[in-house]
PDB file of C-alpha atoms in Angstrom:
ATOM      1  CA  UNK T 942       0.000   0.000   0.000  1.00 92.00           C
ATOM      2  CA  UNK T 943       1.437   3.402  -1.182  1.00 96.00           C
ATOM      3  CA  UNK T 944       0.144   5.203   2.021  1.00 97.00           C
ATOM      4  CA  UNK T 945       1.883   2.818   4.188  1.00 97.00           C
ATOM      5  CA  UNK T 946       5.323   3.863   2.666  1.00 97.00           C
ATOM      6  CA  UNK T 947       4.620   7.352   3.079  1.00 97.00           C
ATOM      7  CA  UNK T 948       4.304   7.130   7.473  1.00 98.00           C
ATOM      8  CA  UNK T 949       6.383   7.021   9.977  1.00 97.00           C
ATOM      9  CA  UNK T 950       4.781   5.923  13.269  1.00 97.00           C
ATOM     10  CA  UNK T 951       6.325   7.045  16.238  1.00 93.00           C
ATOM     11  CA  UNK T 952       8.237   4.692  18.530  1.00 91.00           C
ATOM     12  CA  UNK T 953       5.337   3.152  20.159  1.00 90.00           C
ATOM     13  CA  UNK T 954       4.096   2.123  16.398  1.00 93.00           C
ATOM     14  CA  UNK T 955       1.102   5.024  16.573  1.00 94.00           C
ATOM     15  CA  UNK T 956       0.184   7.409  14.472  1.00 96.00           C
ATOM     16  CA  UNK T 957      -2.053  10.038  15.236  1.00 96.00           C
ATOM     17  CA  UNK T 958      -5.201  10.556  13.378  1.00 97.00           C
ATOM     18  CA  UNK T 959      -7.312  13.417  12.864  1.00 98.00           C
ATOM     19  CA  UNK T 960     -10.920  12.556  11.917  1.00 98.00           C
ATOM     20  CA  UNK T 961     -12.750  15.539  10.375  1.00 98.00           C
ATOM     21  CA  UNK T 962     -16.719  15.218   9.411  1.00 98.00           C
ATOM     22  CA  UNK T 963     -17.022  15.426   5.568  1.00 97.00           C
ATOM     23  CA  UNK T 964     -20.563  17.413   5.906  1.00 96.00           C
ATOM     24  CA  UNK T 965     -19.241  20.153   7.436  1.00 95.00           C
ATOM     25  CA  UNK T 966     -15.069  19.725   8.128  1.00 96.00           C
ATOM     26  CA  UNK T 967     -15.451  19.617  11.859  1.00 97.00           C
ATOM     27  CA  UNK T 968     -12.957  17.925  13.206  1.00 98.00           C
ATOM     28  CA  UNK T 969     -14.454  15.106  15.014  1.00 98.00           C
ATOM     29  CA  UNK T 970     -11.788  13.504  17.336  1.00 97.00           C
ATOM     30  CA  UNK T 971      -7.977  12.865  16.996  1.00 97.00           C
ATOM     31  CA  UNK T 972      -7.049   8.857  17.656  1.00 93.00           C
ATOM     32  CA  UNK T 973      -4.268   6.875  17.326  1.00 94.00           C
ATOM     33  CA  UNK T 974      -3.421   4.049  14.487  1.00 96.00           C
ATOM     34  CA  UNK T 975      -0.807   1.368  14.127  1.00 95.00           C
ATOM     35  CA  UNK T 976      -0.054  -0.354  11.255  1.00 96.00           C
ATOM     36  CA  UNK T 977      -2.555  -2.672  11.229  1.00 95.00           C
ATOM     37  CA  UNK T 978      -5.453   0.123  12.123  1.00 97.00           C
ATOM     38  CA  UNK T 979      -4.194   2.131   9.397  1.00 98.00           C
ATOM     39  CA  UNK T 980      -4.728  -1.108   6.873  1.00 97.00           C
ATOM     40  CA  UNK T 981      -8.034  -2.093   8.306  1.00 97.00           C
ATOM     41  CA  UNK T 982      -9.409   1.355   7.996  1.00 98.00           C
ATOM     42  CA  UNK T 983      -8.387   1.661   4.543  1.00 98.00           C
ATOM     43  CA  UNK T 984      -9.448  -1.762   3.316  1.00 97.00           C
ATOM     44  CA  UNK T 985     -12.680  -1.477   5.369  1.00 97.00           C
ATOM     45  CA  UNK T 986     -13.239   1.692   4.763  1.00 97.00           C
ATOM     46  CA  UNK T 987     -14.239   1.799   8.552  1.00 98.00           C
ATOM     47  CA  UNK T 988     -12.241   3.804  10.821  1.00 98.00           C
ATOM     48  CA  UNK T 989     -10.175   1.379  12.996  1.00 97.00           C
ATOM     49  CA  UNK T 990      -8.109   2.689  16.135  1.00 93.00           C
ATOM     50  CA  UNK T 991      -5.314   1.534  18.508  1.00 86.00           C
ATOM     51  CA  UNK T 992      -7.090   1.566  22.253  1.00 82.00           C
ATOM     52  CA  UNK T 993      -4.193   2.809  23.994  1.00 73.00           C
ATOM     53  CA  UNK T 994      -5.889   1.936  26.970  1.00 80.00           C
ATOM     54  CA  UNK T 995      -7.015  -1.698  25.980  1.00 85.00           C
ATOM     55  CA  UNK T 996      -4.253  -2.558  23.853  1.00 84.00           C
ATOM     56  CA  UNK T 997      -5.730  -3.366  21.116  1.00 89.00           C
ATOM     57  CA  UNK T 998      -7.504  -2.643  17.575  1.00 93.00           C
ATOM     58  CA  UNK T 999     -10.695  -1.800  17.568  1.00 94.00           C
ATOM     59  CA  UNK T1000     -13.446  -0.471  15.025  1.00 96.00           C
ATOM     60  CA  UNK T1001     -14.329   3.088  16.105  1.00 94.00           C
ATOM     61  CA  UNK T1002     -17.904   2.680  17.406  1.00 91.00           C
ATOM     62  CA  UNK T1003     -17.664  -0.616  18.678  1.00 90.00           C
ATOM     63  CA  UNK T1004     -19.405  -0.730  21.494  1.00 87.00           C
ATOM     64  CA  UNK T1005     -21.710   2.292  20.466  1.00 89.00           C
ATOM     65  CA  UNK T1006     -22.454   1.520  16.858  1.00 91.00           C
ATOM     66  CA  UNK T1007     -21.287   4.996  16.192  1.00 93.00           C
ATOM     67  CA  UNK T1008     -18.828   3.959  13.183  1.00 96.00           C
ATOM     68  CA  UNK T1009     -16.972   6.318  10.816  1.00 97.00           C
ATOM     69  CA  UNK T1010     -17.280   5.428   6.825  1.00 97.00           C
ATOM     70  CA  UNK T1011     -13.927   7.022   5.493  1.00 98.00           C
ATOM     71  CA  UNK T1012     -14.590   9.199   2.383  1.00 98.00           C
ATOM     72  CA  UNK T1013     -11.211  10.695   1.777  1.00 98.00           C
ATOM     73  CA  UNK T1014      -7.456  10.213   3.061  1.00 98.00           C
ATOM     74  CA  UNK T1015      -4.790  12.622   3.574  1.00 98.00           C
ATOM     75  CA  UNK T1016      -1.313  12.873   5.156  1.00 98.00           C
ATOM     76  CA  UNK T1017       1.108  15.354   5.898  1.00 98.00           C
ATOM     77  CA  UNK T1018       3.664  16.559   4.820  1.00 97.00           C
ATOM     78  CA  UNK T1019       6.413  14.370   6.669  1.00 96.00           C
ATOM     79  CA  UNK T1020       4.122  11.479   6.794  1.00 97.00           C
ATOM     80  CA  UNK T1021       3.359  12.353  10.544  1.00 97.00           C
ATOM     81  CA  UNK T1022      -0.066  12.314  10.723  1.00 98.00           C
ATOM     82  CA  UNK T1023      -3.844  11.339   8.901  1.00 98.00           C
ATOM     83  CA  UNK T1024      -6.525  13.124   8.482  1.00 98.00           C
ATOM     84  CA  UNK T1025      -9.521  11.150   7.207  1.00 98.00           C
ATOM     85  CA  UNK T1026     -12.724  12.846   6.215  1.00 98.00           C
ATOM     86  CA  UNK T1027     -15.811  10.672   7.485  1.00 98.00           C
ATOM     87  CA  UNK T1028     -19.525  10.381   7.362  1.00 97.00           C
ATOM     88  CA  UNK T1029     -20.049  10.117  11.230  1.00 94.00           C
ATOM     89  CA  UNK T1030     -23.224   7.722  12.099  1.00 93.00           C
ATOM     90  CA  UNK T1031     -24.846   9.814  15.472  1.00 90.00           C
ATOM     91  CA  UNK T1032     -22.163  11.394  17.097  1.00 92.00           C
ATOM     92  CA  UNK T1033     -17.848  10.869  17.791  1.00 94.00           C
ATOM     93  CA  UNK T1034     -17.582  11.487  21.096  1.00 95.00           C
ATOM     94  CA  UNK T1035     -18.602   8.799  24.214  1.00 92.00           C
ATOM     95  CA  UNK T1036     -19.782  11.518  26.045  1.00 94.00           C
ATOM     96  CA  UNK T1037     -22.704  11.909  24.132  1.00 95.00           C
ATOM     97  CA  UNK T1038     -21.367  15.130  21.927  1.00 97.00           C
ATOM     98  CA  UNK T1039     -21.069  15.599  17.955  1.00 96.00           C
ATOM     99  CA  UNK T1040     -17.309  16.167  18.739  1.00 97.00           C
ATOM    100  CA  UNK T1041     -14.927  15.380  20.742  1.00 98.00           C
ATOM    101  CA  UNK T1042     -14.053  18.919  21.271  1.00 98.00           C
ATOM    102  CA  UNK T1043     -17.382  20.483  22.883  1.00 98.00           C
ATOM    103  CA  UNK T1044     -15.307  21.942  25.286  1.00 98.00           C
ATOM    104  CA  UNK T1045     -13.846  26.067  24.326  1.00 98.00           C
ATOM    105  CA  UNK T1046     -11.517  27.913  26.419  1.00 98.00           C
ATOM    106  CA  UNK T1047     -12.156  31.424  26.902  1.00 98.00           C
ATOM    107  CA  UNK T1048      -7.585  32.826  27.701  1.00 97.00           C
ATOM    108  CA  UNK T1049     -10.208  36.830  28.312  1.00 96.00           C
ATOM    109  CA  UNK T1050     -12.092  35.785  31.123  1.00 97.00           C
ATOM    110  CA  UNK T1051      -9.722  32.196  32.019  1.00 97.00           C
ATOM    111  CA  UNK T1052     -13.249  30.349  31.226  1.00 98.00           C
ATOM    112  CA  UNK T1053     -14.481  27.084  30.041  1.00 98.00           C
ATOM    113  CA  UNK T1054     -17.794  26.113  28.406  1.00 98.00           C
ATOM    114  CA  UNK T1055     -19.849  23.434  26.594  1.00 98.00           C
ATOM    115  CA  UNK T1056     -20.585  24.745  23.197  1.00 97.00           C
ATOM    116  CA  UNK T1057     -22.071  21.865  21.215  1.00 96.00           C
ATOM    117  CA  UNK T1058     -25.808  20.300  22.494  1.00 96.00           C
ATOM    118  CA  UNK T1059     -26.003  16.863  23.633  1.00 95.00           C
ATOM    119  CA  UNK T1060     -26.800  14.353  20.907  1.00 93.00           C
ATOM    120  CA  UNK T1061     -27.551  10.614  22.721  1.00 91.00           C
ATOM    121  CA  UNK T1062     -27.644  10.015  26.257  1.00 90.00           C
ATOM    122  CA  UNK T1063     -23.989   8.166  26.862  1.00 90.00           C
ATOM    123  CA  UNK T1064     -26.041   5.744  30.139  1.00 88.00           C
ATOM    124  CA  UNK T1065     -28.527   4.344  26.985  1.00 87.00           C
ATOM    125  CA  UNK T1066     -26.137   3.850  24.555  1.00 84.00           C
ATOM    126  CA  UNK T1067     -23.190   2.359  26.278  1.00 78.00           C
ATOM    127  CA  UNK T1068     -25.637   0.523  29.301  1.00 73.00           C
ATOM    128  CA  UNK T1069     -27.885  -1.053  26.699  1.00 58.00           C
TER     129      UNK T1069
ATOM    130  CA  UNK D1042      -4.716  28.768  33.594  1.00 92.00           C
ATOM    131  CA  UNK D1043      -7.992  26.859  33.748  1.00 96.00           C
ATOM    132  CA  UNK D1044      -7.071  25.287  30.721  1.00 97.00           C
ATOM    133  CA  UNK D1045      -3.686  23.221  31.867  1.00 97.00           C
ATOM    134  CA  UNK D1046      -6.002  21.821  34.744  1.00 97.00           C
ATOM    135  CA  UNK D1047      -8.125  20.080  31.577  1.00 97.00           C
ATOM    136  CA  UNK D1048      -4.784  18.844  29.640  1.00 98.00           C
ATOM    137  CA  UNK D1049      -2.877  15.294  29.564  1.00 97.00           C
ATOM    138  CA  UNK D1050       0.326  15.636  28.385  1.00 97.00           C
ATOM    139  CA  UNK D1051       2.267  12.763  27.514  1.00 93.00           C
ATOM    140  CA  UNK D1052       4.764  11.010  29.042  1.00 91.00           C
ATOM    141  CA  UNK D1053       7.692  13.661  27.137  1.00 90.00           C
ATOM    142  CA  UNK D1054       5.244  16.142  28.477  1.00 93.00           C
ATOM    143  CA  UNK D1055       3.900  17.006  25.002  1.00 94.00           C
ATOM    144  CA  UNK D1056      -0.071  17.282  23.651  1.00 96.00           C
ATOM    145  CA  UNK D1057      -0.539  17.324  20.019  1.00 96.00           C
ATOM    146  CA  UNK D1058      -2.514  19.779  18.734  1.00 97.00           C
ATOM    147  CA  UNK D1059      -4.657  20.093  15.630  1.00 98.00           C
ATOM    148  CA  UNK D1060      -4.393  23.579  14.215  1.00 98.00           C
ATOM    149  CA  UNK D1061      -7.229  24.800  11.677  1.00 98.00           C
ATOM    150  CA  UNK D1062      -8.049  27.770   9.664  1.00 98.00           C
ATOM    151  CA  UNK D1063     -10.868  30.017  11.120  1.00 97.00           C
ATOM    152  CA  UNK D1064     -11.667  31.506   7.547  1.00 96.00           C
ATOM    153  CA  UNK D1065     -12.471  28.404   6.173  1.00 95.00           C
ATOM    154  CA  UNK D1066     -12.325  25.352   8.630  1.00 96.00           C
ATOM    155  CA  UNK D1067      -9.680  23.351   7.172  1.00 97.00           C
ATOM    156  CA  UNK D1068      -6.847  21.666   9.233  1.00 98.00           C
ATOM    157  CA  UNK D1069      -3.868  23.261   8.586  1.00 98.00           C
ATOM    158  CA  UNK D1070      -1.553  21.290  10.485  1.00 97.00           C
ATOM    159  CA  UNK D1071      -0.771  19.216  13.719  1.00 97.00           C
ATOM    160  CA  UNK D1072       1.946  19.888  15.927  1.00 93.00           C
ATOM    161  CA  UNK D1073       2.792  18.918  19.518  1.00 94.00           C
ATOM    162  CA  UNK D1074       2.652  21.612  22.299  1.00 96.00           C
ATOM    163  CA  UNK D1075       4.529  20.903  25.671  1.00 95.00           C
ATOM    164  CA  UNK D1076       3.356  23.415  28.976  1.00 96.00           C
ATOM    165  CA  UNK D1077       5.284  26.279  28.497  1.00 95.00           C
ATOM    166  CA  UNK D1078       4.026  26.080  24.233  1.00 97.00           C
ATOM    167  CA  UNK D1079       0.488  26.198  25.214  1.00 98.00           C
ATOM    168  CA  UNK D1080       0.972  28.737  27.926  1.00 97.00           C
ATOM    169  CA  UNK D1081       2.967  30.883  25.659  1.00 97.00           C
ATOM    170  CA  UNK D1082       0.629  30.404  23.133  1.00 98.00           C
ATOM    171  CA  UNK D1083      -2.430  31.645  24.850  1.00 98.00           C
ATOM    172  CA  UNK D1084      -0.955  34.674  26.718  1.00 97.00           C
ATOM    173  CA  UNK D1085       0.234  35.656  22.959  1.00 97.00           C
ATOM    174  CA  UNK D1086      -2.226  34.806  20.554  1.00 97.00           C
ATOM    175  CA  UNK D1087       0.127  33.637  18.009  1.00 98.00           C
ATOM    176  CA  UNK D1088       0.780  29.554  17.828  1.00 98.00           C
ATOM    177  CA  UNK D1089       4.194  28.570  19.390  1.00 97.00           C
ATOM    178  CA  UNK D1090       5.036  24.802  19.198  1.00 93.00           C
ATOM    179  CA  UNK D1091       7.671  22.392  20.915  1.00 86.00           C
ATOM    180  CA  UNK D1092       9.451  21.385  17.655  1.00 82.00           C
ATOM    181  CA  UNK D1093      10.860  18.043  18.747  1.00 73.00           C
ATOM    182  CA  UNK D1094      13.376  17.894  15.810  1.00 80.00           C
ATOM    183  CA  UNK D1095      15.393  20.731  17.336  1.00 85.00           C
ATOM    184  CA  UNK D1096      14.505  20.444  21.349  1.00 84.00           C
ATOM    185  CA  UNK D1097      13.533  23.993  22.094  1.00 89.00           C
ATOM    186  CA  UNK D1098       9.826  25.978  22.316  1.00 93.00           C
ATOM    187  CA  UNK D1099       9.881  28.405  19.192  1.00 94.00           C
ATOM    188  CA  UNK D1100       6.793  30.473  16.964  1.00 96.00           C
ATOM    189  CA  UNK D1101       4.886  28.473  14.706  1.00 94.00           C
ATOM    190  CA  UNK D1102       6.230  31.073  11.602  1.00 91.00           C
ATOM    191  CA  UNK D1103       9.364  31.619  13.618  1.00 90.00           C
ATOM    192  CA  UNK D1104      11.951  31.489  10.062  1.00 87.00           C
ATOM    193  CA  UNK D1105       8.975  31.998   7.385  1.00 89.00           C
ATOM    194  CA  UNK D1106       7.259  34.667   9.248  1.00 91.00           C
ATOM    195  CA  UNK D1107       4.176  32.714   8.381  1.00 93.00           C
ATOM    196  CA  UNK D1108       2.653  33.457  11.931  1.00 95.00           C
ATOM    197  CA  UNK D1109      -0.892  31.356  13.451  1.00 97.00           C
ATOM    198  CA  UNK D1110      -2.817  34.257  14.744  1.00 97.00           C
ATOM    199  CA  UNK D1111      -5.356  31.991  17.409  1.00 98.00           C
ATOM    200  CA  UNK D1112      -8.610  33.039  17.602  1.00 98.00           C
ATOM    201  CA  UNK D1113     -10.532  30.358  19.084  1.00 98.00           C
ATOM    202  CA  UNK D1114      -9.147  27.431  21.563  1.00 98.00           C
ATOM    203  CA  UNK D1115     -11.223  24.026  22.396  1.00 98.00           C
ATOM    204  CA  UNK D1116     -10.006  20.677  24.313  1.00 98.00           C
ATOM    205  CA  UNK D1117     -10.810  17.110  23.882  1.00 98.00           C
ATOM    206  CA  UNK D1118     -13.303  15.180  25.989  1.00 97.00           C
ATOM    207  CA  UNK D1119     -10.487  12.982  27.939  1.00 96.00           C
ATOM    208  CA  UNK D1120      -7.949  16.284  27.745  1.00 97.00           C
ATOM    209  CA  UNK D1121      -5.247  14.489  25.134  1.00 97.00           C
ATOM    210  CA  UNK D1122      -5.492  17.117  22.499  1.00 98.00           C
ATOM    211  CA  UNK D1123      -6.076  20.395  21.480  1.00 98.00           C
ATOM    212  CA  UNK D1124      -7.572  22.514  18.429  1.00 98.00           C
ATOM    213  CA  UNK D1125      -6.556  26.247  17.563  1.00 98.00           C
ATOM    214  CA  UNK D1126      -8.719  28.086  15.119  1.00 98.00           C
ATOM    215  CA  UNK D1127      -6.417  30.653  13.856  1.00 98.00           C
ATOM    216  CA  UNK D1128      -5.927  33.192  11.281  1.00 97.00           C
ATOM    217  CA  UNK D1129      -3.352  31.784   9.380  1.00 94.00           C
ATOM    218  CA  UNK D1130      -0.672  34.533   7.810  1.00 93.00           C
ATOM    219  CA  UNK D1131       0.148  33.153   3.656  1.00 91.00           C
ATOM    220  CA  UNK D1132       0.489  29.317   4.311  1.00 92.00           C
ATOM    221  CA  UNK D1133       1.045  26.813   7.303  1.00 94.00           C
ATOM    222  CA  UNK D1134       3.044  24.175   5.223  1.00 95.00           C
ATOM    223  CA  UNK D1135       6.915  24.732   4.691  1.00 92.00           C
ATOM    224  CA  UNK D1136       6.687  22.879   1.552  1.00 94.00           C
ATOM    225  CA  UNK D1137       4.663  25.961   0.004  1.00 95.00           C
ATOM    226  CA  UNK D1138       1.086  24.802   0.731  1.00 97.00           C
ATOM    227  CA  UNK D1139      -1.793  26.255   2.750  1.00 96.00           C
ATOM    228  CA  UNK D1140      -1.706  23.195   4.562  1.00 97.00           C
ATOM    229  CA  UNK D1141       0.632  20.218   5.383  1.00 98.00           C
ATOM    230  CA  UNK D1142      -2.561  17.856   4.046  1.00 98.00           C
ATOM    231  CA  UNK D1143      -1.535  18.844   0.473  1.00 98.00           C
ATOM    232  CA  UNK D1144      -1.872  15.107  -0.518  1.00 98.00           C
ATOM    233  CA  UNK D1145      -4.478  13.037  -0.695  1.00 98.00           C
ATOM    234  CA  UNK D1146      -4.472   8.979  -1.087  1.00 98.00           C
ATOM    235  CA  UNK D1147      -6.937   7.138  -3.260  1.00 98.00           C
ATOM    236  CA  UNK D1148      -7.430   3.654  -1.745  1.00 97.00           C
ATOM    237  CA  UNK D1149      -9.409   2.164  -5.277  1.00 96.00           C
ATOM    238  CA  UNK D1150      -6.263   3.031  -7.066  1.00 97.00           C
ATOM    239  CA  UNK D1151      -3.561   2.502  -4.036  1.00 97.00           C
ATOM    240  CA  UNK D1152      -2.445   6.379  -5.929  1.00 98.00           C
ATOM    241  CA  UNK D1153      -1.223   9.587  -3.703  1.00 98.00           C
ATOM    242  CA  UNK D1154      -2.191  13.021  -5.348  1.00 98.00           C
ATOM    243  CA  UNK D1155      -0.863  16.589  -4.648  1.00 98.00           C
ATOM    244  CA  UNK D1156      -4.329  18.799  -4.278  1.00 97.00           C
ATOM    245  CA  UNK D1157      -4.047  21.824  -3.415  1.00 96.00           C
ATOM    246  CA  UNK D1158      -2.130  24.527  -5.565  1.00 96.00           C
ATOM    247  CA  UNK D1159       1.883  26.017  -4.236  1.00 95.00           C
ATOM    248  CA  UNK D1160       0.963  29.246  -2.222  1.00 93.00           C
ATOM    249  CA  UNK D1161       4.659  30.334  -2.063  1.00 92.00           C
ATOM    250  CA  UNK D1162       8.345  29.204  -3.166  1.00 91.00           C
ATOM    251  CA  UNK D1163      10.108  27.622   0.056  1.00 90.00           C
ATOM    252  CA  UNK D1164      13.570  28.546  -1.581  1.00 88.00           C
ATOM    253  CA  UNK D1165      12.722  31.851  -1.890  1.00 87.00           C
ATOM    254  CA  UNK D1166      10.945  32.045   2.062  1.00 84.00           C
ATOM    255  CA  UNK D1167      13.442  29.941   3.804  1.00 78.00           C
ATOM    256  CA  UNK D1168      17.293  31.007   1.856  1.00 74.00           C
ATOM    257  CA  UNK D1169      16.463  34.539   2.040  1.00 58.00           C
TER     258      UNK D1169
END
């Protein structure tokens, strides 16, 4: 696979991804690939991730059904990073959010808030 | 700084970052901040990054004068990451594009293909 040649992945064997929504370029969430998540995703077209946590590859949306159908591909210039443009099914983010990033700092007033709505209830979906 | 109460960095003290174009939403590119980069970068508006390659905090623009002006600042859900919306002065890219996602890969035709147009001459920017 071209892409492949193109990468480096750090020294753990990751790669971070950025996942941006192809209806409106939001970026979604940033995750981490290996090798083999970077192959799966591509021949799947299903976003695929490396669960630092678990250890292990894993479709995006597993547990949720919230899966990621990859559109378009790109890398950067020194092979450092993805960015894959995706048609997100409900939402990215396991807290129940469109994004990942629902979350702005205010540096004027030292200030956080939620700026996106609520889109499932995380206790349904992940409790079912 | 509410903000460095939200953030994760990693275990060389680094968060990567995604940084994006206000004007029209694109990701421009990703870079990796470390505590004193995303302090620095708040109190001054202007994008300053950890560049790993050479050990040392500098301005995102720093040789190019191709400054990140940031306008807007949000955090992941679990604190790993970052996204700057920024005005970004000519081009992020050193290689002479507006962003360092200047190629895209075609997974039918396992092809790689340069889209977006040269915004400015990197031997002419960077040998003044």
């Amino acid at each position: 696979m071209q892409l492949l040649e193109k990468l480096h992945f750090n020294e753990k064997g990751l790669i971070p991804s950025v996942i941006v929504d192809i209806m409106d370029g939001k970026v979604l969430t940033l995750c981490y690939m290996n090798k083999e998540a970077v192959t799966k995703t591509i021949e799947t077209s299903k976003v695929h991730v490396f669960r630092r946590s678990q250890n292990r590859l894993m479709i995006k949306g597993e547990s949720s059904g919230h899966i990621q159908v990859v559109k378009r591909v790109f890398f950067d210039c020194e092979g450092n990073s993805l960015i894959f443009m995706v048609e997100q099914q409900v939402a990215a983010c396991h807290a129940g959010y469109k994004t990942c990033f629902y979350r702005e700092y205010f540096p004027k007033t030292d200030s956080i808030q939620i700026v996106e709505n609520k889109i499932f209830d995380p206790d349904k979906v992940y409790n079912k």
